[in-house]
Short mmCIF file of C-alpha atoms in Angstrom, two decimals:
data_model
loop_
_atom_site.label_atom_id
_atom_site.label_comp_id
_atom_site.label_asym_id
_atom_site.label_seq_id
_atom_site.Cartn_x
_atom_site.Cartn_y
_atom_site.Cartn_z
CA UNK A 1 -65.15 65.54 40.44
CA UNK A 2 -65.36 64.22 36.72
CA UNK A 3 -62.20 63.02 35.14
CA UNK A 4 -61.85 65.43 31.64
CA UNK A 5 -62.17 63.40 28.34
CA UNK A 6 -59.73 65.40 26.60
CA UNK A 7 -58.29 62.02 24.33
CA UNK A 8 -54.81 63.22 25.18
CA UNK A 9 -55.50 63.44 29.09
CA UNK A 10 -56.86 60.47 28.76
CA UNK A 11 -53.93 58.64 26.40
CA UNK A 12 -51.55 60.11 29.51
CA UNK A 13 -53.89 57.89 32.16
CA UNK A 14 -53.79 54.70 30.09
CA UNK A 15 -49.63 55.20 29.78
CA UNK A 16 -49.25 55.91 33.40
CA UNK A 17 -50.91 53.14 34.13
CA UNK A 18 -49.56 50.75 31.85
CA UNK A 19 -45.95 51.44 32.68
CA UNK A 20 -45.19 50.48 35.95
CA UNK A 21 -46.57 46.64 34.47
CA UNK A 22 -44.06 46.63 31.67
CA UNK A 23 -41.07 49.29 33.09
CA UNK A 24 -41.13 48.04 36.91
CA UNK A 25 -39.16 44.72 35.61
CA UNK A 26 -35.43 44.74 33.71
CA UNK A 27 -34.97 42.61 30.64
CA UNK A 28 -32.77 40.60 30.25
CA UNK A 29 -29.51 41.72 28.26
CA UNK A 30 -26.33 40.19 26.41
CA UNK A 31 -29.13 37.02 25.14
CA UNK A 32 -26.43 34.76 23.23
CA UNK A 33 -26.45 31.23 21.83
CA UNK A 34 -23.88 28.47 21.18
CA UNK A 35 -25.18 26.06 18.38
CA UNK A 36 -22.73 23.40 17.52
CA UNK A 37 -23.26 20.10 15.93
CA UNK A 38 -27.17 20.81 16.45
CA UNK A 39 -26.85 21.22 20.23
CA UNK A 40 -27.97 24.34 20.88
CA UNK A 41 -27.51 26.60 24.22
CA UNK A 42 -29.67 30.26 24.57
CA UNK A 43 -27.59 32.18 27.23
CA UNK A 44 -28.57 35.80 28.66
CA UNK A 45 -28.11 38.07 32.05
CA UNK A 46 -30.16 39.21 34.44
CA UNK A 47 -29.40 41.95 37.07
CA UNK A 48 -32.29 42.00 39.85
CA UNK A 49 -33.84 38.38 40.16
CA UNK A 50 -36.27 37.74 42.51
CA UNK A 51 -37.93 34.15 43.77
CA UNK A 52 -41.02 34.61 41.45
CA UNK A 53 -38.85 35.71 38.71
CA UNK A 54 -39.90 33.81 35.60
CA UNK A 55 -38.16 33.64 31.92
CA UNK A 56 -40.38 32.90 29.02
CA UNK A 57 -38.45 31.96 25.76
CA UNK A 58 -40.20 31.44 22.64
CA UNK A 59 -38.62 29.59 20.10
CA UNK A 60 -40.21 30.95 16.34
CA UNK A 61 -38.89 28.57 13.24
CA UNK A 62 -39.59 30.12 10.13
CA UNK A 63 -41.03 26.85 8.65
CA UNK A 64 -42.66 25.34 11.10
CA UNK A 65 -44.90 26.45 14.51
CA UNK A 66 -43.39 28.16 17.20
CA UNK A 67 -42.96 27.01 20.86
CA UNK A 68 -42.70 28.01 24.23
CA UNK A 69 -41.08 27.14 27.52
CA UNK A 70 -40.46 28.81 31.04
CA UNK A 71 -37.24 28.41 33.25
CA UNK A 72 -36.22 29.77 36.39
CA UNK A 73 -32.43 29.62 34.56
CA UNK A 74 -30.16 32.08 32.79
CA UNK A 75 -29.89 29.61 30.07
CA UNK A 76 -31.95 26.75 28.69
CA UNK A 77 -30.82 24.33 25.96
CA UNK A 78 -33.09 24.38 22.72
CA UNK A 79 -32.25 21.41 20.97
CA UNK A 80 -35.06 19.87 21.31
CA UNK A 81 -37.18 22.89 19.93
CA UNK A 82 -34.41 23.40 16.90
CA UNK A 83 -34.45 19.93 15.57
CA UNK A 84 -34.25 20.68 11.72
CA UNK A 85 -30.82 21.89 11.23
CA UNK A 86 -31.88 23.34 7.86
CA UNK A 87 -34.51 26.01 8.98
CA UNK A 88 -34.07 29.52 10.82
CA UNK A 89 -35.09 30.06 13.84
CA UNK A 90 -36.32 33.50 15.98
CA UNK A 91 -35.98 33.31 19.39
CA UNK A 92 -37.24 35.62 22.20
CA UNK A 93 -37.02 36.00 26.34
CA UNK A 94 -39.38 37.55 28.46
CA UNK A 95 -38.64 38.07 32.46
CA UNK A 96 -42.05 37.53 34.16
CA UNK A 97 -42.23 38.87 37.95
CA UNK A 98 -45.45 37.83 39.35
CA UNK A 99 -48.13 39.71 36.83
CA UNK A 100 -45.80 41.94 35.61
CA UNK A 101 -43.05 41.46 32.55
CA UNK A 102 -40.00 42.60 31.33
CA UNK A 103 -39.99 44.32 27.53
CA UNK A 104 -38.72 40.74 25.53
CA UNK A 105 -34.89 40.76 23.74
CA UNK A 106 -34.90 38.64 20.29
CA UNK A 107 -31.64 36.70 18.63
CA UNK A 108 -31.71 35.02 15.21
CA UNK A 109 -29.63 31.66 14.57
CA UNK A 110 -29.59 29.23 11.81
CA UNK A 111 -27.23 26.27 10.22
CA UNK A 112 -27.72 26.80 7.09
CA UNK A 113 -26.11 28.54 4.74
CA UNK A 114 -28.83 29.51 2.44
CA UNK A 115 -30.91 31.56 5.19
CA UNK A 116 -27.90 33.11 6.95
CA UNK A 117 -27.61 37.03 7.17
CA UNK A 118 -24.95 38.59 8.54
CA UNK A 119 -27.43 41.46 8.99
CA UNK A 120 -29.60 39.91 10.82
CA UNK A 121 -27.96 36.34 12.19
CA UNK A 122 -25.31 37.96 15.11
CA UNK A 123 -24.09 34.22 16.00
CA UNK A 124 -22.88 31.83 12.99
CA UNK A 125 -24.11 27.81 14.11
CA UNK A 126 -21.48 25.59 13.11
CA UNK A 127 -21.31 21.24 12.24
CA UNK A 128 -17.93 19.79 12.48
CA UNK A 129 -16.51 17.90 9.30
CA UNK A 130 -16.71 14.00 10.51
CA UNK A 131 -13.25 12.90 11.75
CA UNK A 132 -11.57 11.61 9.11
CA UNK A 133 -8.91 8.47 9.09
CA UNK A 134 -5.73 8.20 6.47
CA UNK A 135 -3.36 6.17 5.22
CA UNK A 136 -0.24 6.43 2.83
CA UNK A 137 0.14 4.36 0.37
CA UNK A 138 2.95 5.44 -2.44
CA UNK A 139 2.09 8.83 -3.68
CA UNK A 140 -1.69 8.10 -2.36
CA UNK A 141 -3.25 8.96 0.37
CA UNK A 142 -6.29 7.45 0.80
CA UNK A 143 -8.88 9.27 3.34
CA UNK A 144 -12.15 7.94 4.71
CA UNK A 145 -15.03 8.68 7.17
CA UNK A 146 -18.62 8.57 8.04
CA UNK A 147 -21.68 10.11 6.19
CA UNK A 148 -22.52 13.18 8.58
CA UNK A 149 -26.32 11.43 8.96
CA UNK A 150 -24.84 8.23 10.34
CA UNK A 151 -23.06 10.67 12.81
CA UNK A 152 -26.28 13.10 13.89
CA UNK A 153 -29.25 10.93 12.87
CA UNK A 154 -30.86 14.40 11.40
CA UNK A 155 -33.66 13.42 8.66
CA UNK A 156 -32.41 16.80 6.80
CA UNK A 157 -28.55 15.25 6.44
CA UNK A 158 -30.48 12.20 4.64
CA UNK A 159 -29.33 12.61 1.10
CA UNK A 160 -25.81 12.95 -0.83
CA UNK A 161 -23.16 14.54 0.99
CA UNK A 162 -20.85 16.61 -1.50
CA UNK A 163 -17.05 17.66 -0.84
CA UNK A 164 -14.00 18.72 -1.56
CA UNK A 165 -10.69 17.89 -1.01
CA UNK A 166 -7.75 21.06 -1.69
CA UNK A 167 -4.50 19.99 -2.12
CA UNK A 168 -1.85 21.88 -3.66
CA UNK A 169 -3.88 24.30 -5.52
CA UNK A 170 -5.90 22.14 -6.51
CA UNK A 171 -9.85 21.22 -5.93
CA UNK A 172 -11.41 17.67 -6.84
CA UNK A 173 -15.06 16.91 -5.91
CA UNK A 174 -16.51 13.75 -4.21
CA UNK A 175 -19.76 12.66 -2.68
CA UNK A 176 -21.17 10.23 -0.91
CA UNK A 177 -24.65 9.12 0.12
CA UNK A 178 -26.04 7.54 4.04
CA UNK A 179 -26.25 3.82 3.01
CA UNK A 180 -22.69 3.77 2.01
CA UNK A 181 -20.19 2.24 4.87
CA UNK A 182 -17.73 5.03 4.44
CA UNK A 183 -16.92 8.22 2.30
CA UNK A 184 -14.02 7.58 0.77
CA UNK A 185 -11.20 9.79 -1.66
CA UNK A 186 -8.15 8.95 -2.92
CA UNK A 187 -5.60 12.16 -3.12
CA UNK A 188 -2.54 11.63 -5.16
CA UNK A 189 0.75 13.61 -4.75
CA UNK A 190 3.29 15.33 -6.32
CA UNK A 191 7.05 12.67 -6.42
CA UNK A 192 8.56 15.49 -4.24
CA UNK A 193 6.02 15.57 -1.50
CA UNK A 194 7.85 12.08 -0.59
CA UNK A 195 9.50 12.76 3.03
CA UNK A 196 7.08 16.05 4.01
CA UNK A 197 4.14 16.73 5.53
CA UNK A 198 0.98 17.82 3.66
CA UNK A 199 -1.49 19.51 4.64
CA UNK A 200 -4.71 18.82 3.04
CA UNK A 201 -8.35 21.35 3.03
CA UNK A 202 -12.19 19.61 3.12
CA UNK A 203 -14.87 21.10 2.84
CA UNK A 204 -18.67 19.67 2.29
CA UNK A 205 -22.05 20.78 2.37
CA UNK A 206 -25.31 18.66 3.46
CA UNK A 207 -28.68 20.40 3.44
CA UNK A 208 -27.31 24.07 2.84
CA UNK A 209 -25.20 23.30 6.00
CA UNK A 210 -21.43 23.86 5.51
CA UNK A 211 -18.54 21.69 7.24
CA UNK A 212 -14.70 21.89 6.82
CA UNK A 213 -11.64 20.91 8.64
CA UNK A 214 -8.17 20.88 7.82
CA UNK A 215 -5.79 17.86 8.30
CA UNK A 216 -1.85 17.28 8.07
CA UNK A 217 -0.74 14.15 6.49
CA UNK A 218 3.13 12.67 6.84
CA UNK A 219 4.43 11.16 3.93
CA UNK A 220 7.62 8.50 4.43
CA UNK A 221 10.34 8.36 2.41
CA UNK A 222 9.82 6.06 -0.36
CA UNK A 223 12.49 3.39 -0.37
CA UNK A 224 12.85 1.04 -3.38
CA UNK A 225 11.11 -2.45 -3.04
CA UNK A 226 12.96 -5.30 -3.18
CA UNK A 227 12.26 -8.36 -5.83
CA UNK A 228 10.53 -11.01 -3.37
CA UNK A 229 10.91 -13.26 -5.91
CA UNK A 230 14.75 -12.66 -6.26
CA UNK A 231 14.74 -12.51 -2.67
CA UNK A 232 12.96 -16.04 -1.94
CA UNK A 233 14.88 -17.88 -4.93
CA UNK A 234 18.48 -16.45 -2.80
CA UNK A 235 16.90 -17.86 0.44
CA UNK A 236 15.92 -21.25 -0.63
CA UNK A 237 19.49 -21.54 -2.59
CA UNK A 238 21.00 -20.68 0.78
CA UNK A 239 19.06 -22.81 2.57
CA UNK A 240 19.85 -25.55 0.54
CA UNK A 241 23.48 -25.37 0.37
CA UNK A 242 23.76 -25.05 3.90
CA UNK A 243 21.57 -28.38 4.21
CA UNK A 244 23.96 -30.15 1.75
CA UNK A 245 26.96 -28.92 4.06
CA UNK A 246 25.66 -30.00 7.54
CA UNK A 247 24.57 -33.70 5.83
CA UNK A 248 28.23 -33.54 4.65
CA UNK A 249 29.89 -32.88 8.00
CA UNK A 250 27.14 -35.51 9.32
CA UNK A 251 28.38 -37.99 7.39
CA UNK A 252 32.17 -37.84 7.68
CA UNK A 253 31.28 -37.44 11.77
CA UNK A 254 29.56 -40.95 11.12
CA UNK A 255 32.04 -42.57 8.76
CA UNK A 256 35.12 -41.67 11.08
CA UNK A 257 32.93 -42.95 14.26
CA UNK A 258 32.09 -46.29 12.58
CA UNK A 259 35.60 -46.86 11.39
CA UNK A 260 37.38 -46.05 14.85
CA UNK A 261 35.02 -48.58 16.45
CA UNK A 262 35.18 -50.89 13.98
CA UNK A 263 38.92 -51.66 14.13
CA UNK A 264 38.67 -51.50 18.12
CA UNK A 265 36.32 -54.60 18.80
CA UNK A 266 37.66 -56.79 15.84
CA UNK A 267 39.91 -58.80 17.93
CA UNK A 268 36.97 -59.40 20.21
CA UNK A 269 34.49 -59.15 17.71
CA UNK A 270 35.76 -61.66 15.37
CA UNK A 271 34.76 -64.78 18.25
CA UNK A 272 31.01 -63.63 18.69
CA UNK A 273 30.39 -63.11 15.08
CA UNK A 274 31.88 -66.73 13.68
CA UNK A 275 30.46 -69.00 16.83
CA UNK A 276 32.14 -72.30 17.32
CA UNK A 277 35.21 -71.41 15.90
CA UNK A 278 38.80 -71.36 18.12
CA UNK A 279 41.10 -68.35 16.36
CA UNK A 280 44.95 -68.99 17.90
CA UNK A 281 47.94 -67.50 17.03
CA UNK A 282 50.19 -70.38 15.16
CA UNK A 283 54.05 -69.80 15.46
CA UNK A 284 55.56 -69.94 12.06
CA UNK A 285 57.13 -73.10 10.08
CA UNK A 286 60.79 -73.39 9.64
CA UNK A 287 62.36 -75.18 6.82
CA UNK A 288 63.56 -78.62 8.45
CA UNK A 289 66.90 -79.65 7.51
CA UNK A 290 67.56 -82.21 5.18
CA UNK A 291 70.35 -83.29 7.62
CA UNK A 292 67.92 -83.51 10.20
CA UNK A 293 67.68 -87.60 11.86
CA UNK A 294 64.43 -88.87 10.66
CA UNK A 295 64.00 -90.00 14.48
CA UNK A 296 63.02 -86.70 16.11
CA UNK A 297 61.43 -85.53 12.71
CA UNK A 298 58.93 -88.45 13.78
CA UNK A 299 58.64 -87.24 16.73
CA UNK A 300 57.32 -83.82 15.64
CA UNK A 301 54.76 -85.13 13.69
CA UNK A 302 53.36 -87.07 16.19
CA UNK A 303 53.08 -84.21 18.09
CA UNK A 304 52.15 -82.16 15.61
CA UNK A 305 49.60 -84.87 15.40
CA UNK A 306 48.33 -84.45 18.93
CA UNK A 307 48.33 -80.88 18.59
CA UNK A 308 46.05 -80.61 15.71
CA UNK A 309 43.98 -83.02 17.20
CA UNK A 310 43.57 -80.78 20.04
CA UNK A 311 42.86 -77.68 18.07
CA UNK A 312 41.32 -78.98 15.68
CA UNK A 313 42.42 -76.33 12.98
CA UNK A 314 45.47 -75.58 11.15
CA UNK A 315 46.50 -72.87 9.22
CA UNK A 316 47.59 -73.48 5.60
CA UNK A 317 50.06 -72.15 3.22
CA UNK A 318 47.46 -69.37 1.64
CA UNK A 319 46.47 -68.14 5.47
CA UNK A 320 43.49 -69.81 5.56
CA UNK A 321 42.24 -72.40 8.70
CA UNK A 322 41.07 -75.68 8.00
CA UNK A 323 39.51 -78.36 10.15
CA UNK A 324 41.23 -81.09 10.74
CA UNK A 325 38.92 -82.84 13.49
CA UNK A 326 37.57 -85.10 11.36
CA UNK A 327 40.85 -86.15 9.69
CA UNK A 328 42.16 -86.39 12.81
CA UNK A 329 39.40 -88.70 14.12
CA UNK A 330 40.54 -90.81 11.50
CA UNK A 331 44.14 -90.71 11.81
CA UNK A 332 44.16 -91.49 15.02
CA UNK A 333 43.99 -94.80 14.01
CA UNK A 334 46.56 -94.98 11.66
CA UNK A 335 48.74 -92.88 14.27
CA UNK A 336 48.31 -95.73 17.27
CA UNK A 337 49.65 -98.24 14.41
CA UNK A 338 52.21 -96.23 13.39
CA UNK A 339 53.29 -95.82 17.27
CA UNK A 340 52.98 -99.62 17.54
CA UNK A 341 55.62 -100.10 14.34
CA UNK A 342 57.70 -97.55 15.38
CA UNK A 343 58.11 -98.76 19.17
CA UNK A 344 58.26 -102.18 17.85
CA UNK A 345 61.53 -101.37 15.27
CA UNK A 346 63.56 -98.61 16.85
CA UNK A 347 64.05 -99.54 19.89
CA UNK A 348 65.18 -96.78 22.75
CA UNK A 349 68.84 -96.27 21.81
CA UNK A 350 71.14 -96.85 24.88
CA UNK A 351 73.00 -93.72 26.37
CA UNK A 352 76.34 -92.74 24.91
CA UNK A 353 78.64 -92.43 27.13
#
């Protein structure tokens, strides 16, 4: 028996043949990915695996050569086969069942803007705006953040980072490069946006990749400010015054202190601070009568005599003391005389009866 070689019998043969290799295995179906700050996740189904079953993905960039890897997975991160965030990328998944193969199913992604078709890219990649710190100051808010490369380390984000900043209807443009520290923009405000909350649009672009994000700011109530130097002059017055006061009160506290002890120890005092010195109380003279016998008026000078010998002070007529123990040393002499003369002419007078 001789097989016919009627081309079409034979065309049927080769088909026959050839299908049960590529129709015997499913594809896979519903082949997704997530890309997101350039981490990016291929994700598909499968409805009969099997323990040899095998998925071959081929990653195709359009500038650059394309790879391939094998997993036993339903998903398999591409990252690391997608590093240039700026370029498009065609990616395809093959099951593989022993020596036969599934028919492949092909998804399109890319970052940037100027390759995206909404045609032909199903799944739009995405890079978050870097997060971005504020602070009020007046009618300013001042906003800052990193450069997007200092965030990713992607040699495409190397170069000036442009943006824009909508606020109230209107658009102003900044930009940045990677060696600066931080981007930075100043936004001013409107007097009456005092006391509300503003909400304020950015939007940049780095290597045909697009970023935006959308931020409320508070602004407080603006409250006068107050002259500091007013303010410091009232406080030091103050202060000073009240110093001046408390010496005051010091003082008088002291002065009425020193004065109540003074007058208590004088009495007492007075002997410590003049040493050597006898202070007695000396009852007052009388006027002696001119009628008065000159005997016992002798008599009370010598012991007048006696007693300021034993003192040895006596007060005079202006209140002050005077010693008298040296003129007493000497008049004790002339006193023994005197006592000789005057026992010697008046005799003792005999008693009247």
């Amino acid at each position: 028996m001789t097989m016919s070689k009627d081309p079409v019998v034979q065309f049927g043969v080769f088909y026959a043949l050839l299908f049960p290799v590529l129709g015997s295995v499913p594809s896979p179906t519903n082949i997704s990915v997530v890309c997101h700050n350039f981490v990016n996740v291929l994700y598909w189904n499968y409805s009969n695996p099997t323990e040899q079953l095998i998925f071959s993905v081929n990653v195709d960039p359009y500038e650059s050569d394309p790879q391939t890897v094998d997993t036993s997975q339903t998903y398999l991160d591409i990252s690391s086969y997608s590093r240039d965030g700026g370029d498009d990328y065609f990616v395809s998944v093959t099951a593989h069942d022993g020596q036969e193969k599934s028919e492949s199913v092909f998804i399109r992604f890319t970052y940037s803007k100027d390759f995206f078709d909404a045609n032909k890219h199903k799944y739009k990649c995405s890079l978050d705006f870097p997060a971005i710190n504020t602070s009020v100051h007046k009618d300013v808010i001042e906003a800052s953040f990193q450069h997007p490369f200092l965030l990713h380390q992607q040699n495409i984000l190397k170069q000036e980072f442009m943006y824009t900043v909508t606020h109230d209807e209107q658009n102003i443009v900044y930009s940045c490069f990677e060696d600066e520290e931080l981007c930075t923009a100043k936004i001013h405000l409107n007097q009456s946006a005092a006391g509300q909350c503003v909400e304020l649009k950015f939007e940049g672009k780095i290597a045909g990749i697009p970023s935006y994000t959308y931020i409320n700011v508070c602004v407080p109530q603006q409250t006068p400010e107050t002259d500091k130097t007013r303010l410091i002059a009232v406080l030091l017055g103050g202060g000073t015054i009240m110093l001046f006061i408390i010496m005051g009160v010091v003082w008088l506290i002291c002065r009425n202190f020193s004065d109540s002890f003074r007058i208590s120890i004088t009495p007492q005092g007075l002997r410590s601070i003049i040493p050597g010195q006898s202070f007695t109380i000396q009852p007052e003279l009388t006027d002696v009568s001119s009628m008065t016998s000159q005997g016992p008026l002798l008599e009370d000078v010598s012991s007048t005599d006696i007693d300021c010998k034993a003192n040895s002070t006596l007060p005079t007529s202006d209140g002050k003391v005077m010693d008298l123990s040296e003129e007493v040393s000497h008049g004790d002499v002339t006193n023994d005389n005197n006592n000789e003369d005057i026992t010697d002419e008046y005799e003792p007078r005999p008693p009247v009866h």
